[in-house]
Coordinates of C-alpha atoms in Angstrom, one line a residue:
M1265 CA 55.3 4.2 -81.7
T1266 CA 52.6 6.8 -81.0
R1267 CA 52.7 10.2 -81.2
A1268 CA 51.3 13.0 -78.5
A1269 CA 51.0 16.7 -79.0
G1270 CA 52.9 16.3 -82.1
R1271 CA 56.2 14.6 -80.7
P1272 CA 56.5 10.3 -80.2
V1273 CA 56.1 8.8 -77.2
T1274 CA 57.6 5.4 -76.5
A1275 CA 55.4 2.7 -75.3
L1276 CA 56.8 2.9 -72.0
A1277 CA 56.3 6.6 -71.5
A1278 CA 52.5 6.2 -72.5
L1279 CA 52.2 3.3 -69.7
L1280 CA 53.8 5.9 -67.3
L1281 CA 51.5 8.8 -68.4
L1282 CA 48.2 6.0 -68.4
L1283 CA 48.9 5.1 -64.7
A1284 CA 49.3 8.8 -63.4
A1285 CA 46.1 9.9 -64.3
A1286 CA 44.2 6.8 -63.1
P1287 CA 43.3 6.7 -59.2
A1288 CA 45.5 5.6 -56.7
P1289 CA 44.3 1.7 -56.1
A1290 CA 42.0 1.5 -52.4
S1291 CA 45.5 -0.1 -50.9
A1292 CA 47.6 2.8 -51.4
A1293 CA 44.9 5.0 -49.8
Q1294 CA 44.8 3.4 -46.8
H1295 CA 48.4 4.6 -46.4
A1296 CA 47.3 8.2 -45.9
P1297 CA 45.6 9.0 -42.2
R1298 CA 41.5 9.3 -42.3
H1299 CA 39.0 11.3 -40.1
L1300 CA 35.5 10.4 -41.3
E1301 CA 32.3 12.1 -40.0
G1302 CA 28.5 11.5 -40.5
T1303 CA 25.2 10.2 -39.6
L1304 CA 23.7 7.0 -39.2
P1305 CA 20.4 5.7 -40.4
S1306 CA 19.2 6.0 -36.4
G1307 CA 19.6 9.7 -36.5
A1308 CA 23.5 8.8 -34.3
T1309 CA 26.4 10.0 -35.7
Y1310 CA 29.9 8.5 -36.5
V1311 CA 32.9 9.5 -36.0
I1312 CA 36.2 7.1 -37.7
D1313 CA 40.4 8.1 -36.9
A1314 CA 42.5 5.6 -39.0
P1315 CA 46.2 6.4 -38.8
A1316 CA 48.2 6.2 -41.7
R1317 CA 50.1 3.0 -40.5
W1318 CA 46.9 1.0 -39.5
N1319 CA 47.8 -2.0 -37.2
G1320 CA 44.6 -4.4 -38.2
T1321 CA 43.0 -3.8 -34.9
V1322 CA 39.8 -1.4 -34.6
L1323 CA 38.5 0.0 -31.3
L1324 CA 35.0 0.4 -30.4
F1325 CA 34.4 2.9 -28.1
S1326 CA 30.9 3.7 -26.3
H1327 CA 30.6 6.8 -24.1
G1328 CA 28.8 7.4 -21.1
Y1329 CA 26.1 8.6 -19.7
R1330 CA 25.0 11.8 -21.0
P1331 CA 21.7 13.8 -19.4
E1332 CA 18.9 14.7 -21.2
G1333 CA 19.5 18.8 -23.2
T1334 CA 23.3 18.5 -23.3
P1335 CA 25.4 17.7 -26.3
N1336 CA 25.5 14.6 -27.8
P1337 CA 28.5 14.3 -30.5
A1338 CA 30.1 11.2 -31.6
V1339 CA 33.4 10.1 -29.5
N1340 CA 36.0 7.5 -30.6
A1341 CA 38.1 7.9 -27.4
P1342 CA 36.9 8.9 -24.0
D1343 CA 39.8 11.7 -24.0
E1344 CA 42.3 13.3 -26.3
P1345 CA 45.6 12.0 -24.9
T1346 CA 44.5 8.8 -24.8
K1347 CA 43.1 9.4 -28.3
K1348 CA 46.3 10.4 -29.5
L1349 CA 48.4 7.4 -27.8
L1350 CA 46.3 5.1 -29.7
L1351 CA 46.5 6.4 -32.9
K1352 CA 50.4 6.6 -32.7
E1353 CA 50.2 3.0 -32.0
G1354 CA 48.8 2.6 -35.3
Y1355 CA 44.8 1.5 -33.9
A1356 CA 41.7 2.4 -35.9
L1357 CA 38.9 4.4 -33.8
V1358 CA 35.2 4.5 -34.0
G1359 CA 32.4 5.2 -32.1
S1360 CA 29.2 6.9 -32.4
S1361 CA 26.7 9.2 -30.4
Y1362 CA 23.8 7.2 -29.8
A1363 CA 20.9 8.3 -31.3
K1364 CA 18.8 9.6 -27.6
N1365 CA 20.7 10.9 -24.8
G1366 CA 20.1 9.4 -21.1
W1367 CA 19.6 5.8 -20.8
A1368 CA 20.6 4.6 -23.6
V1369 CA 21.5 1.2 -23.8
E1370 CA 18.5 -0.3 -26.0
Q1371 CA 19.7 2.9 -28.7
A1372 CA 23.2 2.6 -27.9
V1373 CA 23.8 -1.1 -28.9
P1374 CA 22.5 -1.3 -32.4
D1375 CA 24.2 2.4 -33.1
Q1376 CA 27.7 0.9 -32.0
L1377 CA 27.2 -2.2 -34.2
A1378 CA 26.2 0.2 -37.0
A1379 CA 29.4 2.6 -37.0
L1380 CA 31.5 -0.5 -37.1
D1381 CA 29.5 -1.9 -39.9
T1382 CA 30.4 1.7 -41.4
F1383 CA 33.8 1.1 -40.0
T1384 CA 33.9 -1.8 -42.5
G1385 CA 32.4 -0.3 -45.6
K1386 CA 34.4 3.0 -45.8
V1387 CA 38.1 2.1 -44.2
G1388 CA 38.0 -2.4 -44.3
A1389 CA 37.6 -5.1 -42.6
A1390 CA 39.6 -5.4 -39.5
R1391 CA 41.7 -8.4 -38.5
R1392 CA 40.8 -7.8 -34.7
T1393 CA 37.8 -6.0 -33.1
L1394 CA 37.9 -4.7 -29.5
A1395 CA 34.7 -2.9 -27.9
W1396 CA 35.5 -0.7 -24.6
G1397 CA 33.5 1.8 -23.2
Q1398 CA 33.3 3.6 -20.0
S1399 CA 30.7 4.0 -16.9
L1400 CA 27.7 3.3 -18.7
G1401 CA 29.7 3.1 -22.2
G1402 CA 31.2 0.1 -20.1
L1403 CA 27.6 -1.2 -19.6
V1404 CA 26.8 -0.8 -23.9
T1405 CA 30.0 -2.8 -23.9
T1406 CA 29.3 -5.5 -21.7
T1407 CA 25.9 -5.7 -23.3
I1408 CA 28.0 -6.4 -26.9
A1409 CA 30.6 -8.8 -25.5
E1410 CA 27.4 -11.1 -24.3
R1411 CA 24.3 -10.7 -26.7
H1412 CA 26.6 -10.1 -30.2
P1413 CA 29.6 -11.5 -29.4
R1414 CA 30.7 -12.9 -33.4
R1415 CA 31.1 -9.0 -33.9
I1416 CA 34.0 -8.7 -31.0
D1417 CA 37.5 -10.4 -30.0
G1418 CA 37.6 -8.7 -26.6
S1419 CA 36.1 -5.7 -24.6
L1420 CA 36.9 -3.7 -21.6
S1421 CA 35.0 -2.2 -19.4
L1422 CA 36.3 0.9 -17.4
C1423 CA 34.3 2.3 -14.4
G1424 CA 31.2 0.4 -16.4
L1425 CA 27.5 -0.1 -14.8
V1426 CA 28.2 -3.7 -14.9
H1427 CA 25.7 -4.5 -12.5
G1428 CA 23.0 -3.6 -14.5
G1429 CA 20.2 -1.1 -14.7
V1430 CA 17.9 -3.3 -12.6
A1431 CA 20.7 -3.3 -9.6
N1432 CA 21.6 0.6 -10.1
W1433 CA 18.1 2.1 -9.7
N1434 CA 17.5 -0.4 -6.6
S1435 CA 20.9 0.6 -5.1
T1436 CA 20.5 4.3 -5.7
L1437 CA 17.1 4.0 -4.2
D1438 CA 18.4 2.4 -1.2
A1439 CA 20.2 5.6 -0.3
T1440 CA 17.4 8.5 -0.8
F1441 CA 14.8 5.7 0.7
A1442 CA 17.3 6.2 3.7
L1443 CA 17.9 9.6 3.5
R1444 CA 14.4 10.5 3.7
T1445 CA 13.2 7.4 6.3
L1446 CA 15.9 9.4 8.5
L1447 CA 16.4 12.6 7.9
A1448 CA 13.0 14.0 6.4
P1449 CA 10.6 11.5 8.3
G1450 CA 6.4 12.7 7.1
S1451 CA 7.6 14.6 4.5
G1452 CA 6.6 13.1 1.6
I1453 CA 9.2 13.3 -0.7
R1454 CA 8.9 11.7 -4.0
L1455 CA 11.5 8.8 -5.0
T1456 CA 9.6 6.7 -7.5
G1457 CA 7.1 7.7 -10.2
F1458 CA 7.9 11.3 -10.9
K1459 CA 5.3 13.4 -13.1
D1460 CA 8.1 15.2 -14.7
T1461 CA 11.6 16.5 -14.7
A1462 CA 9.8 19.6 -12.5
D1463 CA 8.6 17.2 -10.3
A1464 CA 12.4 15.3 -9.8
T1465 CA 14.2 18.4 -9.1
A1466 CA 11.8 19.4 -6.5
S1467 CA 12.0 16.3 -4.9
G1468 CA 15.4 16.4 -4.9
N1469 CA 15.8 19.4 -4.0
R1470 CA 13.7 18.5 -0.9
L1471 CA 15.6 16.1 0.3
G1472 CA 19.2 18.3 -0.6
A1473 CA 17.7 20.9 1.6
A1474 CA 17.1 18.5 4.6
M1475 CA 20.5 16.7 4.2
E1476 CA 22.6 19.8 4.2
A1477 CA 20.5 20.7 7.8
A1478 CA 21.0 17.5 8.9
Q1479 CA 25.0 17.7 8.0
R1480 CA 25.3 20.4 10.5
T1481 CA 24.3 18.0 13.6
A1482 CA 26.2 14.6 14.9
P1483 CA 22.9 12.4 14.3
G1484 CA 22.3 13.5 10.5
R1485 CA 26.3 13.3 9.8
A1486 CA 25.5 9.6 11.4
R1487 CA 22.5 9.0 9.1
I1488 CA 24.4 9.8 6.3
A1489 CA 27.3 8.3 6.3
L1490 CA 24.6 5.0 7.0
A1491 CA 22.7 5.6 4.2
A1492 CA 25.9 5.7 1.9
A1493 CA 27.3 2.9 3.3
L1494 CA 23.7 1.1 2.1
H1495 CA 25.3 2.5 -1.6
A1496 CA 28.5 1.5 -1.2
I1497 CA 30.1 5.3 -1.8
P1498 CA 33.6 5.1 -0.2
G1499 CA 35.1 7.8 2.2
W1500 CA 37.6 8.6 -0.5
N1501 CA 36.1 9.4 -3.8
D1502 CA 37.4 12.8 -5.2
P1503 CA 41.1 12.6 -6.2
A1504 CA 41.4 16.7 -6.0
T1505 CA 41.3 16.3 -1.8
P1506 CA 43.2 14.4 0.6
R1507 CA 43.1 10.8 1.5
P1508 CA 41.6 10.1 4.9
A1509 CA 43.0 7.7 7.1
P1510 CA 40.8 4.2 7.1
D1511 CA 40.2 5.3 10.8
D1512 CA 39.5 9.0 10.1
H1513 CA 35.3 8.7 10.4
A1514 CA 35.0 11.9 10.0
S1515 CA 36.6 13.0 7.3
R1516 CA 35.8 9.9 4.9
Q1517 CA 32.2 11.2 6.6
A1518 CA 32.1 14.8 5.3
N1519 CA 33.1 13.1 1.4
Q1520 CA 30.6 11.2 1.5
Y1521 CA 27.8 13.4 2.0
T1522 CA 29.6 15.1 -1.0
A1523 CA 28.8 12.2 -3.3
L1524 CA 25.8 11.9 -1.4
R1525 CA 24.4 15.0 -2.2
G1526 CA 25.7 14.8 -5.4
L1527 CA 23.3 11.5 -6.2
V1528 CA 20.4 13.3 -4.6
A1529 CA 21.3 16.5 -7.2
R1530 CA 20.9 15.0 -10.5
P1531 CA 20.8 10.4 -11.3
G1532 CA 18.6 9.6 -7.8
F1533 CA 15.8 12.2 -9.1
V1534 CA 16.5 13.9 -12.2
W1535 CA 18.3 11.3 -14.1
R1536 CA 15.5 8.5 -12.4
A1537 CA 12.8 10.3 -13.9
E1538 CA 14.2 10.1 -17.3
A1539 CA 14.8 6.4 -17.3
E1540 CA 11.5 5.9 -15.8
R1541 CA 9.9 7.4 -18.8
R1542 CA 12.3 5.5 -21.1
A1543 CA 11.0 2.1 -19.4
G1544 CA 7.5 2.8 -18.8
G1545 CA 7.4 3.1 -15.0
T1546 CA 9.1 2.5 -11.8
M1547 CA 12.0 -0.3 -12.3
S1548 CA 13.2 -0.6 -9.3
W1549 CA 11.9 -1.5 -5.6
N1550 CA 12.5 -2.0 -1.8
T1551 CA 10.2 -4.4 -0.5
G1552 CA 11.6 -7.5 1.8
V1553 CA 14.6 -5.7 1.5
D1554 CA 17.0 -6.2 4.8
Y1555 CA 19.0 -3.1 5.4
T1556 CA 20.4 -4.5 8.6
A1557 CA 22.0 -7.3 6.7
M1558 CA 22.8 -4.7 4.4
L1559 CA 24.8 -2.3 6.7
A1560 CA 26.3 -5.7 8.4
R1561 CA 27.6 -6.7 5.0
S1562 CA 29.4 -3.1 4.4
A1563 CA 32.9 -2.0 4.4
A1564 CA 31.6 1.1 6.1
Y1565 CA 30.0 -1.0 9.2
R1566 CA 32.3 0.3 11.7
Q1567 CA 32.4 3.7 10.7
V1568 CA 28.9 4.3 10.9
K1569 CA 28.8 2.6 14.7
S1570 CA 31.5 4.6 15.2
L1571 CA 29.5 8.1 14.0
Y1572 CA 26.5 6.7 16.1
K1573 CA 28.2 6.0 19.4
S1574 CA 29.4 9.4 19.0
A1575 CA 26.4 11.6 18.1
G1576 CA 24.8 9.2 21.1
L1577 CA 22.0 7.5 18.8
T1578 CA 21.3 3.4 18.8
L1579 CA 22.3 2.6 15.6
G1580 CA 19.8 -0.9 15.8
A1581 CA 17.0 2.3 16.5
D1582 CA 17.1 4.0 13.7
L1583 CA 17.4 0.1 11.7
R1584 CA 14.3 -0.5 13.0
V1585 CA 12.6 2.8 11.7
L1586 CA 14.1 1.9 8.7
A1587 CA 12.4 -2.3 8.6
G1588 CA 9.1 -0.6 9.4
E1589 CA 8.8 2.3 7.0
P1590 CA 6.5 1.8 4.4
R1591 CA 8.2 0.5 1.0
V1592 CA 8.3 1.5 -2.4
G1593 CA 7.5 -1.3 -5.2
A1594 CA 8.4 -1.5 -9.1
D1595 CA 5.8 -2.0 -11.9
P1596 CA 6.9 -5.4 -13.3
G1597 CA 6.6 -3.8 -17.4
A1598 CA 9.7 -1.2 -16.1
V1599 CA 11.6 -3.8 -14.7
R1600 CA 11.1 -6.1 -17.5
Y1601 CA 12.4 -3.2 -20.0
M1602 CA 14.9 -2.7 -17.8
A1603 CA 15.8 -6.4 -17.6
D1604 CA 15.4 -7.3 -21.4
H1605 CA 18.0 -4.0 -22.8
A1606 CA 20.7 -3.2 -19.8
A1607 CA 20.6 -6.3 -17.5
P1608 CA 24.2 -8.4 -18.1
S1609 CA 23.6 -11.8 -17.3
G1610 CA 27.0 -13.1 -17.0
L1611 CA 27.0 -15.3 -20.3
L1612 CA 30.5 -13.6 -22.0
R1613 CA 31.3 -15.7 -25.0
K1614 CA 34.7 -13.8 -25.7
P1615 CA 37.1 -12.4 -22.9
Q1616 CA 36.5 -9.2 -21.0
L1617 CA 38.5 -7.2 -18.4
D1618 CA 37.0 -4.8 -16.0
V1619 CA 38.7 -2.1 -14.4
H1620 CA 37.4 0.2 -12.0
T1621 CA 39.0 2.9 -9.2
T1622 CA 39.2 1.7 -5.8
G1623 CA 37.4 5.2 -4.5
D1624 CA 34.2 5.4 -7.6
A1625 CA 30.7 7.4 -5.3
L1626 CA 28.9 7.2 -8.9
V1627 CA 29.5 3.5 -9.9
P1628 CA 31.0 1.7 -6.7
A1629 CA 33.2 -0.9 -7.1
E1630 CA 31.3 -3.1 -5.4
V1631 CA 29.2 -3.4 -8.8
E1632 CA 32.8 -5.8 -9.8
S1633 CA 31.2 -8.0 -7.1
A1634 CA 28.0 -8.4 -8.6
Y1635 CA 29.2 -8.6 -12.4
R1636 CA 32.1 -11.5 -10.9
R1637 CA 29.5 -13.7 -9.5
A1638 CA 26.9 -13.3 -12.3
V1639 CA 29.9 -14.8 -14.5
N1640 CA 30.8 -17.4 -12.3
R1641 CA 27.2 -18.6 -12.1
A1642 CA 26.6 -18.9 -16.2
G1643 CA 30.2 -20.5 -15.6
R1644 CA 32.2 -17.8 -17.6
A1645 CA 35.2 -17.4 -15.2
P1646 CA 37.6 -18.0 -17.3
L1647 CA 36.8 -15.3 -19.6
L1648 CA 36.6 -12.3 -17.3
R1649 CA 39.4 -10.5 -15.5
Q1650 CA 39.4 -7.9 -12.9
A1651 CA 41.5 -4.8 -12.0
Y1652 CA 41.4 -1.9 -9.6
T1653 CA 43.7 1.5 -10.2
D1654 CA 44.2 3.2 -6.9
N1655 CA 42.8 6.1 -7.2
A1656 CA 39.1 8.5 -6.1
G1657 CA 36.2 9.6 -8.7
H1658 CA 34.3 7.8 -11.5
C1659 CA 36.8 7.0 -14.5
T1660 CA 39.5 8.9 -13.0
F1661 CA 42.2 6.4 -15.3
S1662 CA 45.1 7.9 -17.3
P1663 CA 45.8 7.4 -20.6
A1664 CA 49.0 4.4 -19.3
E1665 CA 45.8 2.6 -17.0
Q1666 CA 44.1 2.7 -20.7
L1667 CA 46.2 1.4 -23.0
G1668 CA 47.7 -1.1 -20.9
A1669 CA 44.4 -2.5 -20.1
L1670 CA 43.6 -2.6 -23.6
H1671 CA 47.2 -4.0 -24.4
T1672 CA 46.0 -6.5 -21.9
V1673 CA 43.0 -7.6 -24.1
E1674 CA 44.4 -7.5 -27.1
H1675 CA 47.5 -10.1 -25.3
R1676 CA 44.7 -12.7 -24.3
V1677 CA 43.0 -12.4 -27.6
A1678 CA 46.3 -12.8 -29.8
T1679 CA 47.8 -15.5 -27.3
G1680 CA 44.3 -17.6 -26.1
S1681 CA 45.6 -16.9 -22.9
W1682 CA 45.6 -13.9 -20.0
G1683 CA 49.4 -14.7 -19.0
D1684 CA 50.0 -12.4 -16.3
T1685 CA 47.4 -9.7 -14.7
S1686 CA 48.5 -8.8 -11.3
P1687 CA 48.8 -5.3 -10.5
A1688 CA 52.5 -5.4 -11.5
A1689 CA 52.4 -6.7 -15.2
L1690 CA 49.3 -4.2 -15.7
N1691 CA 52.0 -1.3 -14.2
S1692 CA 54.6 -2.4 -16.6
R1693 CA 51.8 -2.2 -20.1
A1694 CA 50.9 1.1 -18.6
R1695 CA 54.2 2.6 -18.1
D1696 CA 55.7 1.0 -21.3
A1697 CA 52.8 2.6 -23.6
D1698 CA 53.1 5.9 -21.5
P1699 CA 55.5 6.8 -19.1
A1700 CA 54.0 10.7 -18.7
T1701 CA 51.1 9.8 -16.5
P1702 CA 50.2 7.4 -13.9
A1703 CA 50.0 3.8 -13.1
R1704 CA 48.6 3.2 -10.4
Y1705 CA 46.8 -0.7 -10.7
T1706 CA 46.8 -2.5 -6.8
P1707 CA 45.8 -5.2 -5.4
Y1708 CA 42.2 -5.1 -4.0
R1709 CA 39.0 -7.4 -3.7
P1710 CA 35.8 -5.1 -3.5
G1711 CA 33.6 -6.1 -1.0
P1712 CA 29.8 -8.0 -1.9
Y1713 CA 27.5 -5.4 -3.7
P1714 CA 25.3 -4.7 -1.5
R1715 CA 22.2 -5.0 -2.8
P1716 CA 21.7 -9.0 -4.0
F1717 CA 22.1 -9.1 -7.6
S1718 CA 19.4 -10.9 -9.6

C-alpha cells in the first residue's frame, strides 16, 4: 500500500493516476482530425488534412498553373465541396504550393514528393497513395506517375496537359501564327523570344486589337475560325452560354473568338514569356508544319469551309499564304529543357485515369488522343483509361464527377482490374458519392491532336 496526500492509495488507483498523467499513445492521437501547415526545404508550403477516421488512403493533389505575381497558397483539393466530401469518406489529403509560380513542373514534382514525405512523418504511413491533379497539375501528376511510380499506387489527371510542354507551346504558336499571318500581315508582331513581360504584353495587345477588328467582318470571322481549328478550340467552351447546334457555325465561331481572345491576352504571350525565361529560350517551332493537313484532320474543318464560303474567300488561298509565311524556329536548349521536365513519355507503370470535359478551350480534349498514342507506343495501354464529361469549360467538374473518378482509380488499385469504366458506370459511382451535384460522363472520342505528338 502507498500513500498520496496523506491517504492510502491502492495499487490499482496508483496505476490509474499514472495512466491519466501519461501522454496519449500515437494510435489514439490518430483518431483526432488533424490540420497541418508548414514550409518545405524548397520554400514551398504544404497543407495536410487527416480525418478522425482515416481510411488509410492519402490523396496527393497537384494544383494548376498560377501566373507570376499571383498568390500561391498550398492546397490539397480542387475545391472546398469536394474536399469536405473526401474527408467525410475518410481520405487524408496533402498538397504543396510549389516553390515557384508559372510553368513550374521542375519544382512541382520534388515539392509534391516532399509534401508526401512530410505527411508520412507527421501523420503516418499510408496503406495506399493516389496522386491526382488539375490542368498543369494533371501534367505534374502524370510526370510523378511515369518517373516516380514507387511513390504512388495510382493516378488521376483531370483536364491535364498530358500532351506535355513541348506540344502545348507548339499548339499555342500554331494559333497565334495563323492569326498574325492572316489578320495582321507585315505587322511584325513578335510571337516568341520576348525581351520581357512588357514586350509580351504589348505584342498580345496588338494581336488582340487585330482580332477585335477582324471579328466585325465575315472574312475576319472565317480566318479566326481557321486559327481556332488549328488549336482544336471547340465551338462550345463556356458553360455559362447556350450550347450551339452542330451546324450553327456563326455561334460556334463567336465562342471560339472569345476563347482565342483569352488565349492571346494571357497564355499565348505573357505566360509564354515566363515559360521562355524558365526554359532559357524559345521552346516551340512551326518549321516544316503542314497547316493544310492539320486543318483537314480537324473536327472544325466543315465549319471553316462553310464560313470561308459565306465570306466569299478561297480557303486554299489562305492556306497557301500560311504555307509561304516565314516560320518560327526553336532554341534546342529550351526544347531540351521542356522535354526533360514536362513531356510525358507514355511509360506508365501504375494505373492512371484521365478525365476531360468535351468543351475545353484552354487544354482541348484532343490532348488525350496525344497521350493515348504515346501510351500505346510505349506498350502500356492496359494501364490507361480515359473518360469525358459532357460540359464546357476548363476543369469544370462537379464534386460528384471527381469522386466518381477517384473511386474508379481506387477500385483498379484494390482489385487489379479496371472493371466497368463506361460512362454509365462512372455516373453511377459519381451519383453514389454525391447525389447533389451533376454526373455527366458521356461516350466521347476526341479527334487527333492537331500537331503530331512527339
